[in-house]
Tab-separated table of C-alpha atoms in Angstrom:
chain	number	residue	atom	x	y	z
A	1	MET	CA	21.000	-46.680	-101.352
A	2	SER	CA	19.322	-43.601	-99.856
A	3	ILE	CA	22.708	-42.348	-98.628
A	4	LEU	CA	24.120	-42.605	-102.148
A	5	LEU	CA	21.135	-40.786	-103.699
A	6	ASP	CA	21.260	-38.070	-101.038
A	7	THR	CA	24.984	-37.588	-101.681
A	8	LEU	CA	24.476	-37.382	-105.438
A	9	PHE	CA	21.619	-34.882	-105.089
A	10	ASN	CA	23.521	-32.557	-102.777
A	11	GLY	CA	26.613	-32.815	-104.969
A	12	LEU	CA	24.462	-32.054	-108.016
A	13	ALA	CA	22.987	-29.016	-106.249
A	14	ILE	CA	26.453	-27.666	-105.385
A	15	GLY	CA	27.654	-28.398	-108.907
A	16	SER	CA	24.639	-26.574	-110.370
A	17	VAL	CA	25.429	-23.424	-108.411
A	18	LEU	CA	29.034	-23.656	-109.538
A	19	MET	CA	27.995	-24.287	-113.135
A	20	LEU	CA	25.653	-21.315	-113.180
A	21	ALA	CA	28.357	-19.114	-111.667
A	22	ALA	CA	30.960	-20.328	-114.189
A	23	LEU	CA	28.683	-20.185	-117.222
A	24	GLY	CA	29.103	-16.440	-117.704
A	25	LEU	CA	32.847	-16.724	-117.187
A	26	ALA	CA	32.959	-19.520	-119.771
A	27	VAL	CA	31.467	-17.088	-122.287
A	28	VAL	CA	33.786	-14.177	-121.446
A	29	PHE	CA	37.017	-16.041	-120.713
A	30	GLY	CA	36.409	-19.010	-122.997
A	31	LEU	CA	35.277	-17.122	-126.095
A	32	MET	CA	37.026	-13.761	-125.655
A	33	GLY	CA	40.104	-14.772	-123.658
A	34	VAL	CA	39.475	-11.950	-121.150
A	35	ILE	CA	40.532	-12.680	-117.564
A	36	ASN	CA	37.758	-10.887	-115.704
A	37	MET	CA	38.533	-10.892	-111.979
A	38	ALA	CA	35.394	-8.785	-111.398
A	39	HIS	CA	33.109	-11.642	-112.475
A	40	GLY	CA	32.318	-12.471	-108.844
A	41	GLU	CA	31.341	-8.862	-108.181
A	42	LEU	CA	28.925	-9.013	-111.134
A	43	MET	CA	27.337	-11.966	-109.324
A	44	MET	CA	27.163	-9.765	-106.244
A	45	ILE	CA	25.340	-7.079	-108.244
A	46	GLY	CA	22.803	-9.688	-109.338
A	47	ALA	CA	22.303	-10.764	-105.721
A	48	TYR	CA	21.753	-7.176	-104.541
A	49	THR	CA	19.358	-6.615	-107.453
A	50	THR	CA	17.339	-9.564	-106.147
A	51	TYR	CA	17.300	-7.926	-102.714
A	52	VAL	CA	16.004	-4.657	-104.200
A	53	VAL	CA	13.298	-6.437	-106.213
A	54	GLN	CA	12.278	-8.326	-103.071
A	55	ASN	CA	11.837	-5.051	-101.154
A	56	LEU	CA	9.737	-3.587	-103.968
A	57	PHE	CA	7.321	-6.506	-103.674
A	58	LYS	CA	7.424	-6.939	-99.894
A	59	ASP	CA	5.246	-3.928	-99.034
A	60	GLY	CA	2.922	-1.639	-100.922
A	61	PRO	CA	0.639	-2.191	-103.900
A	62	LEU	CA	2.750	-5.074	-105.282
A	63	GLU	CA	2.638	-7.117	-102.075
A	64	ALA	CA	0.175	-9.619	-103.585
A	65	LEU	CA	2.806	-10.539	-106.202
A	66	PHE	CA	5.529	-11.233	-103.624
A	67	PRO	CA	5.569	-15.023	-104.324
A	68	LEU	CA	6.612	-14.222	-107.904
A	69	TYR	CA	9.373	-11.739	-107.126
A	70	ILE	CA	12.141	-14.340	-107.540
A	71	LEU	CA	10.996	-14.973	-111.141
A	72	LEU	CA	10.968	-11.258	-111.926
A	73	SER	CA	14.375	-10.756	-110.308
A	74	ILE	CA	16.021	-13.106	-112.844
A	75	PRO	CA	15.598	-10.801	-115.897
A	76	ALA	CA	16.206	-7.760	-113.682
A	77	ALA	CA	19.515	-9.185	-112.413
A	78	PHE	CA	20.501	-10.171	-115.967
A	79	ILE	CA	19.874	-6.636	-117.248
A	80	VAL	CA	21.563	-4.798	-114.349
A	81	SER	CA	24.654	-7.029	-114.260
A	82	GLY	CA	24.782	-7.086	-118.064
A	83	LEU	CA	24.773	-3.290	-118.256
A	84	ALA	CA	27.455	-3.126	-115.556
A	85	GLY	CA	29.575	-5.558	-117.584
A	86	LEU	CA	28.918	-3.587	-120.768
A	87	LEU	CA	30.095	-0.408	-119.048
A	88	LEU	CA	33.199	-2.251	-117.842
A	89	GLU	CA	33.933	-3.451	-121.381
A	90	LYS	CA	33.516	-0.032	-122.971
A	91	THR	CA	35.548	1.870	-120.372
A	92	VAL	CA	38.296	-0.579	-119.358
A	93	ILE	CA	38.409	-3.923	-121.168
A	94	ARG	CA	38.239	-2.548	-124.711
A	95	ARG	CA	41.572	-0.771	-124.253
A	96	LEU	CA	43.302	-3.893	-122.908
A	97	TYR	CA	42.460	-6.620	-125.427
A	98	GLY	CA	45.474	-8.830	-126.067
A	99	ARG	CA	47.146	-7.745	-122.795
A	100	PRO	CA	46.108	-10.419	-120.264
A	101	LEU	CA	48.266	-9.220	-117.364
A	102	GLU	CA	46.979	-5.654	-117.560
A	103	THR	CA	43.419	-6.955	-117.928
A	104	LEU	CA	43.795	-9.126	-114.834
A	105	LEU	CA	45.114	-6.240	-112.734
A	106	ALA	CA	42.541	-3.759	-114.046
A	107	THR	CA	39.538	-6.042	-113.422
A	108	TRP	CA	40.890	-6.921	-109.975
A	109	GLY	CA	40.939	-3.209	-109.204
A	110	VAL	CA	37.382	-2.910	-110.540
A	111	SER	CA	36.305	-5.748	-108.230
A	112	LEU	CA	37.628	-3.822	-105.213
A	113	ILE	CA	35.857	-0.674	-106.404
A	114	LEU	CA	32.552	-2.536	-106.773
A	115	GLN	CA	32.872	-4.008	-103.284
A	116	GLN	CA	33.378	-0.561	-101.793
A	117	PHE	CA	30.626	0.811	-104.022
A	118	VAL	CA	28.120	-1.574	-102.418
A	119	ARG	CA	29.319	-0.659	-98.923
A	120	SER	CA	29.002	3.107	-99.316
A	121	VAL	CA	26.712	3.883	-102.283
A	122	SER	CA	23.999	6.478	-101.668
A	123	GLY	CA	21.637	8.428	-103.894
A	124	ALA	CA	24.017	11.383	-104.151
A	125	PHE	CA	26.999	9.139	-104.852
A	126	PHE	CA	25.106	7.225	-107.547
A	127	ILE	CA	23.880	10.357	-109.316
A	128	GLY	CA	27.391	11.820	-109.324
A	129	LEU	CA	28.863	8.587	-110.654
A	130	LEU	CA	26.196	8.255	-113.342
A	131	LEU	CA	26.784	11.843	-114.425
A	132	ALA	CA	30.569	11.377	-114.555
A	133	VAL	CA	30.336	8.200	-116.645
A	134	GLY	CA	27.747	9.730	-118.956
A	135	LEU	CA	29.820	12.854	-119.555
A	136	GLY	CA	32.951	10.787	-120.164
A	137	LEU	CA	31.228	8.571	-122.729
A	138	LEU	CA	29.303	11.336	-124.505
A	139	PHE	CA	32.102	13.927	-124.618
A	140	PRO	CA	33.444	12.808	-128.060
A	141	ARG	CA	29.959	13.187	-129.606
A	142	PHE	CA	29.817	16.887	-128.745
A	143	THR	CA	33.325	17.838	-129.844
A	144	PRO	CA	34.758	18.265	-133.357
A	145	ALA	CA	35.968	15.010	-134.920
A	146	SER	CA	39.248	16.693	-135.861
A	147	TRP	CA	40.154	16.961	-132.177
A	148	TRP	CA	40.436	13.181	-132.004
A	149	GLN	CA	42.899	12.943	-134.880
A	150	ARG	CA	45.690	15.082	-133.457
A	151	ARG	CA	48.877	14.282	-131.583
A	152	TRP	CA	47.361	15.455	-128.341
A	153	THR	CA	44.346	13.142	-128.666
A	154	PRO	CA	45.580	10.774	-125.865
A	155	LEU	CA	45.823	13.740	-123.494
A	156	LEU	CA	42.313	14.800	-124.487
A	157	ALA	CA	41.020	11.285	-123.835
A	158	VAL	CA	42.499	11.279	-120.339
A	159	GLY	CA	41.450	14.853	-119.674
A	160	ARG	CA	37.802	14.212	-120.485
A	161	TRP	CA	37.588	11.522	-117.799
A	162	ILE	CA	39.359	13.724	-115.258
A	163	LEU	CA	36.962	16.600	-116.006
A	164	ALA	CA	33.926	14.268	-115.930
A	165	GLY	CA	35.107	12.831	-112.616
A	166	LEU	CA	35.532	16.262	-111.055
A	167	ILE	CA	32.048	17.297	-112.178
A	168	GLY	CA	30.606	14.066	-110.766
A	169	VAL	CA	32.366	14.592	-107.424
A	170	ALA	CA	31.133	18.186	-107.241
A	171	VAL	CA	27.542	17.152	-107.957
A	172	ALA	CA	27.690	14.297	-105.415
A	173	ALA	CA	29.104	16.675	-102.784
A	174	GLY	CA	26.364	19.201	-103.479
A	175	LEU	CA	23.590	16.601	-103.242
A	176	GLY	CA	25.155	15.171	-100.076
A	177	GLY	CA	23.548	17.976	-98.102
A	178	ILE	CA	20.119	16.465	-98.836
A	179	ARG	CA	19.469	13.899	-96.115
A	180	ALA	CA	17.300	11.664	-98.304
A	181	LEU	CA	20.106	11.334	-100.863
A	182	ASP	CA	22.937	10.978	-98.354
A	183	GLN	CA	21.721	7.742	-96.734
A	184	PRO	CA	23.622	4.599	-97.848
A	185	TRP	CA	21.557	2.038	-99.743
A	186	PHE	CA	23.326	-0.944	-98.226
A	187	SER	CA	26.212	-1.389	-95.775
A	188	ALA	CA	29.165	-3.637	-95.016
A	189	ARG	CA	26.833	-6.050	-93.183
A	190	ASN	CA	25.315	-9.025	-94.935
A	191	ILE	CA	21.692	-8.817	-96.004
A	192	GLU	CA	19.045	-11.529	-96.004
A	193	VAL	CA	16.876	-12.359	-98.999
A	194	THR	CA	13.641	-14.096	-98.021
A	195	ALA	CA	12.678	-16.882	-100.389
A	196	PRO	CA	8.983	-17.120	-101.342
A	197	GLN	CA	6.927	-19.712	-99.491
A	198	TRP	CA	6.898	-22.142	-102.431
A	199	LEU	CA	10.700	-22.344	-102.322
A	200	ARG	CA	10.936	-23.123	-98.601
A	201	GLY	CA	9.561	-26.649	-98.631
A	202	SER	CA	11.003	-29.956	-99.736
A	203	ILE	CA	10.096	-33.029	-101.761
A	204	ASP	CA	10.752	-36.599	-100.627
A	205	LEU	CA	11.686	-38.932	-103.469
A	206	LEU	CA	13.197	-42.418	-103.072
A	207	GLY	CA	14.032	-41.615	-99.464
A	208	VAL	CA	15.898	-38.415	-100.380
A	209	ASN	CA	14.792	-35.043	-98.990
A	210	MET	CA	15.104	-32.503	-101.821
A	211	PRO	CA	14.674	-28.833	-100.833
A	212	THR	CA	12.623	-26.978	-103.431
A	213	GLY	CA	15.106	-24.097	-103.352
A	214	ARG	CA	17.893	-26.352	-104.600
A	215	LEU	CA	15.579	-27.945	-107.174
A	216	PHE	CA	14.821	-24.428	-108.427
A	217	ILE	CA	18.546	-23.697	-108.756
A	218	ILE	CA	19.071	-26.928	-110.718
A	219	ALA	CA	16.173	-26.047	-113.049
A	220	LEU	CA	17.447	-22.463	-113.472
A	221	THR	CA	20.926	-23.768	-114.323
A	222	ALA	CA	19.558	-26.203	-116.911
A	223	LEU	CA	17.405	-23.487	-118.489
A	224	SER	CA	20.331	-21.045	-118.621
A	225	LEU	CA	22.559	-23.680	-120.202
A	226	VAL	CA	19.994	-24.453	-122.899
A	227	ALA	CA	19.494	-20.740	-123.589
A	228	VAL	CA	23.233	-20.037	-123.899
A	229	ASN	CA	23.761	-23.055	-126.151
A	230	TRP	CA	20.891	-21.966	-128.403
A	231	PHE	CA	22.182	-18.399	-128.505
A	232	LEU	CA	25.698	-19.431	-129.521
A	233	GLN	CA	24.678	-22.140	-131.992
A	234	LYS	CA	21.465	-20.889	-133.607
A	235	SER	CA	21.138	-17.105	-133.321
A	236	VAL	CA	22.695	-14.691	-135.802
A	237	TRP	CA	24.739	-12.885	-133.164
A	238	GLY	CA	25.836	-16.185	-131.643
A	239	ILE	CA	27.235	-17.259	-135.017
A	240	ARG	CA	28.981	-13.895	-135.316
A	241	ILE	CA	30.495	-14.353	-131.860
A	242	ARG	CA	31.894	-17.757	-132.826
A	243	ALA	CA	33.190	-16.338	-136.104
A	244	VAL	CA	35.014	-13.486	-134.386
A	245	THR	CA	36.418	-15.928	-131.836
A	246	GLN	CA	37.892	-18.173	-134.530
A	247	ASN	CA	39.181	-15.517	-136.937
A	248	ARG	CA	38.803	-11.851	-136.001
A	249	PRO	CA	40.600	-10.303	-139.051
A	250	MET	CA	38.541	-12.329	-141.531
A	251	SER	CA	35.314	-11.553	-139.674
A	252	ASN	CA	36.173	-7.860	-139.825
A	253	CYS	CA	36.806	-8.118	-143.560
A	254	LEU	CA	33.401	-9.789	-144.050
A	255	GLY	CA	31.645	-6.851	-142.422
A	256	ILE	CA	30.962	-8.286	-138.973
A	257	PRO	CA	31.054	-5.438	-136.397
A	258	THR	CA	33.707	-6.948	-134.141
A	259	GLU	CA	33.505	-4.214	-131.500
A	260	THR	CA	29.751	-4.728	-131.207
A	261	VAL	CA	30.320	-8.485	-130.949
A	262	ASP	CA	32.825	-7.945	-128.127
A	263	ALA	CA	30.391	-5.721	-126.250
A	264	LEU	CA	27.503	-8.175	-126.731
A	265	THR	CA	29.614	-11.122	-125.560
A	266	PHE	CA	30.601	-9.279	-122.412
A	267	LEU	CA	26.997	-8.210	-121.810
A	268	VAL	CA	25.736	-11.808	-122.052
A	269	GLY	CA	28.504	-13.197	-119.847
A	270	SER	CA	27.960	-10.493	-117.232
A	271	GLY	CA	24.198	-10.999	-117.339
A	272	LEU	CA	24.664	-14.708	-116.657
A	273	ALA	CA	26.759	-13.765	-113.627
A	274	GLY	CA	23.790	-11.732	-112.402
A	275	VAL	CA	21.489	-14.744	-112.813
A	276	ALA	CA	23.968	-16.764	-110.736
A	277	GLY	CA	23.683	-14.055	-108.083
A	278	VAL	CA	19.926	-14.684	-107.938
A	279	ALA	CA	20.576	-18.373	-107.263
A	280	VAL	CA	23.132	-17.594	-104.551
A	281	THR	CA	20.548	-15.586	-102.586
A	282	LEU	CA	18.605	-18.816	-102.038
A	283	LEU	CA	21.576	-20.400	-100.256
A	284	GLY	CA	22.275	-17.812	-97.551
A	285	SER	CA	22.984	-14.185	-96.759
A	286	VAL	CA	24.539	-11.799	-99.277
A	287	GLY	CA	27.393	-9.382	-98.617
A	288	PRO	CA	30.021	-7.278	-100.418
A	289	ASN	CA	32.527	-10.162	-100.287
A	290	LEU	CA	30.236	-12.586	-102.090
A	291	GLY	CA	32.247	-12.600	-105.313
A	292	GLY	CA	35.504	-13.661	-103.680
A	293	ASN	CA	33.891	-16.931	-102.588
A	294	TYR	CA	33.224	-18.009	-106.175
A	295	ILE	CA	35.776	-16.447	-108.521
A	296	VAL	CA	38.544	-19.024	-107.983
A	297	ASP	CA	36.106	-21.931	-108.309
A	298	CYS	CA	34.702	-20.426	-111.521
A	299	PHE	CA	38.122	-20.169	-113.136
A	300	MET	CA	38.891	-23.691	-111.942
A	301	VAL	CA	35.756	-25.011	-113.676
A	302	VAL	CA	36.476	-23.200	-116.957
A	303	VAL	CA	40.137	-24.276	-117.095
A	304	LEU	CA	39.398	-27.883	-116.135
A	305	GLY	CA	36.553	-28.217	-118.623
A	306	GLY	CA	38.497	-26.709	-121.512
A	307	VAL	CA	38.515	-23.047	-122.487
A	308	GLY	CA	35.562	-22.206	-124.734
A	309	LYS	CA	33.744	-25.527	-124.211
A	310	LEU	CA	30.285	-25.373	-122.628
A	311	LEU	CA	30.175	-29.169	-122.352
A	312	GLY	CA	33.451	-29.045	-120.471
A	313	THR	CA	32.010	-26.410	-118.128
A	314	VAL	CA	29.056	-28.683	-117.358
A	315	VAL	CA	31.170	-31.788	-116.715
A	316	ALA	CA	33.786	-29.923	-114.680
A	317	ALA	CA	31.233	-28.087	-112.524
A	318	LEU	CA	29.238	-31.212	-111.733
A	319	GLY	CA	32.400	-33.227	-111.107
A	320	ILE	CA	33.881	-30.626	-108.762
A	321	GLY	CA	30.546	-30.140	-106.979
A	322	ILE	CA	29.961	-33.837	-106.347
A	323	LEU	CA	33.580	-34.512	-105.387
A	324	SER	CA	33.681	-31.526	-103.012
A	325	TYR	CA	30.486	-32.629	-101.279
A	326	VAL	CA	31.483	-36.296	-101.051
A	327	ILE	CA	34.825	-35.411	-99.455
A	328	GLY	CA	33.791	-32.354	-97.424
A	329	SER	CA	30.655	-33.853	-95.882
A	330	GLY	CA	32.305	-37.135	-94.943
A	331	SER	CA	29.728	-39.049	-97.003
A	332	LEU	CA	32.486	-41.225	-98.414
A	333	LEU	CA	33.013	-42.660	-94.925
A	334	LEU	CA	29.351	-43.683	-94.856
A	335	LEU	CA	29.358	-45.058	-98.392
A	336	TRP	CA	32.510	-47.120	-97.791
A	337	PRO	CA	32.648	-47.972	-94.085
A	338	GLN	CA	35.191	-50.766	-94.608
A	339	MET	CA	37.879	-48.614	-96.236
A	340	PRO	CA	41.512	-49.183	-95.113
A	341	ALA	CA	42.586	-47.410	-91.930
A	342	GLY	CA	45.150	-45.158	-93.624
A	343	LEU	CA	42.673	-44.000	-96.272
A	344	ASN	CA	40.044	-43.529	-93.566
A	345	GLU	CA	42.308	-41.149	-91.636
A	346	THR	CA	43.108	-39.216	-94.802
A	347	ILE	CA	39.438	-38.791	-95.740
A	348	THR	CA	38.595	-37.784	-92.169
A	349	PHE	CA	41.322	-35.103	-92.262
A	350	PHE	CA	39.829	-33.563	-95.408
A	351	ALA	CA	36.195	-33.937	-94.270
A	352	THR	CA	35.559	-30.181	-93.983
A	353	THR	CA	34.426	-27.712	-96.609
A	354	SER	CA	37.709	-25.748	-96.706
A	355	MET	CA	40.005	-28.786	-96.653
A	356	ALA	CA	37.904	-30.549	-99.275
A	357	LYS	CA	38.391	-27.555	-101.557
A	358	VAL	CA	42.153	-27.781	-101.008
A	359	LEU	CA	42.171	-31.474	-101.920
A	360	VAL	CA	40.015	-30.963	-105.012
A	361	PHE	CA	42.255	-28.103	-106.137
A	362	ALA	CA	45.329	-30.315	-105.701
A	363	ILE	CA	43.694	-33.092	-107.735
A	364	ILE	CA	42.905	-30.626	-110.538
A	365	VAL	CA	46.489	-29.306	-110.562
A	366	VAL	CA	47.809	-32.867	-110.915
A	367	PHE	CA	45.271	-33.615	-113.657
A	368	LEU	CA	46.273	-30.511	-115.639
A	369	GLN	CA	49.877	-31.725	-115.635
A	370	PHE	CA	48.763	-34.532	-117.939
A	371	ARG	CA	46.010	-32.677	-119.836
A	372	PRO	CA	46.910	-28.967	-119.725
A	373	ALA	CA	44.128	-28.106	-122.185
A	374	GLY	CA	41.431	-29.560	-119.901
A	375	LEU	CA	38.863	-32.281	-120.384
A	376	PHE	CA	37.691	-31.050	-123.790
A	377	PRO	CA	40.578	-29.266	-125.543
A	378	GLN	CA	39.941	-26.945	-128.441
A	379	LYS	CA	40.561	-28.187	-131.958
A	380	GLY	CA	41.035	-26.703	-135.385
A	381	ARG	CA	41.689	-23.064	-136.225
A	382	LEU	CA	40.708	-21.832	-132.790
A	383	VAL	CA	43.860	-23.436	-131.369
A	384	GLU	CA	46.032	-21.801	-134.023
A	385	ALA	CA	44.528	-18.331	-133.459
């Protein structure tokens, strides 16, 4: 009995991490239909934000509050990752709505840029980048409106970003001579985030050893799920998001600011990715390649659960998490010691983390042959849209 409970708990913990990681993607991909390949890198930004918050509380006048830093890093990661996602939506995604292939390629390129950004960012680089983005976004506000209604407007739009980029590069190069601003913030090496003391213990219940860190992740996932469900179902902007998702032209006619809704949806989904990054720091070291370990699993959860269905995301994430742990850890051999020899050899072959993921992926592919819309397919006007 204890083996079964231990297996279910560990599978639930893995599924909770996967659910939290996929929750933001369920909002962006499920409600907006945007294939964001940079979602994993937004998780990475949340993880590095946690590392920065930890360092702020590790030494100095805030050292007494160090046990609480993980709680303060959650809103900080949400805000930083959300703003990064908002910038991505306003500069790249907004020009590619309705073009899924271009969106996929563009966000994949952004993911590579963000990985390299973490490896080499310094104070001078950041100031130059911030200046370039600010100039590019604010340029139309300081130019005559008539300029943006001419035939050469597309050339002007491209030219402003080229000019802003050149100014940013020049400023970064000039500040690079200052040693304090030229030092990289991070590096290509993984970094360690130290969990507070109250998250390093464990609780024994019914013969099962439950690490408090994993219990915290499960609680954080449940809280995030409740908050997202309330936001989409009860809040004014949540109702507007669902309206735009079901019928954008009619929502526009009724006065709903669809562009603002798009930006808000992307901000919320990106912020949730940052919260997932906080949870990931409790499981191990953090590095620039963090996002690549989760992006495929996140898409797998969203597609299996049903696009746009939070309930489907929950069921799919927990199912994949439990199944992956049962197969990958070899727990099935302990739970069913008398299984037939042929099945025993098969389970033993897949009893590693990587091979278990291959088997689970194959099972999902076969399942989608019979239910291509996932566990909870969309109904009504949303399917027709």
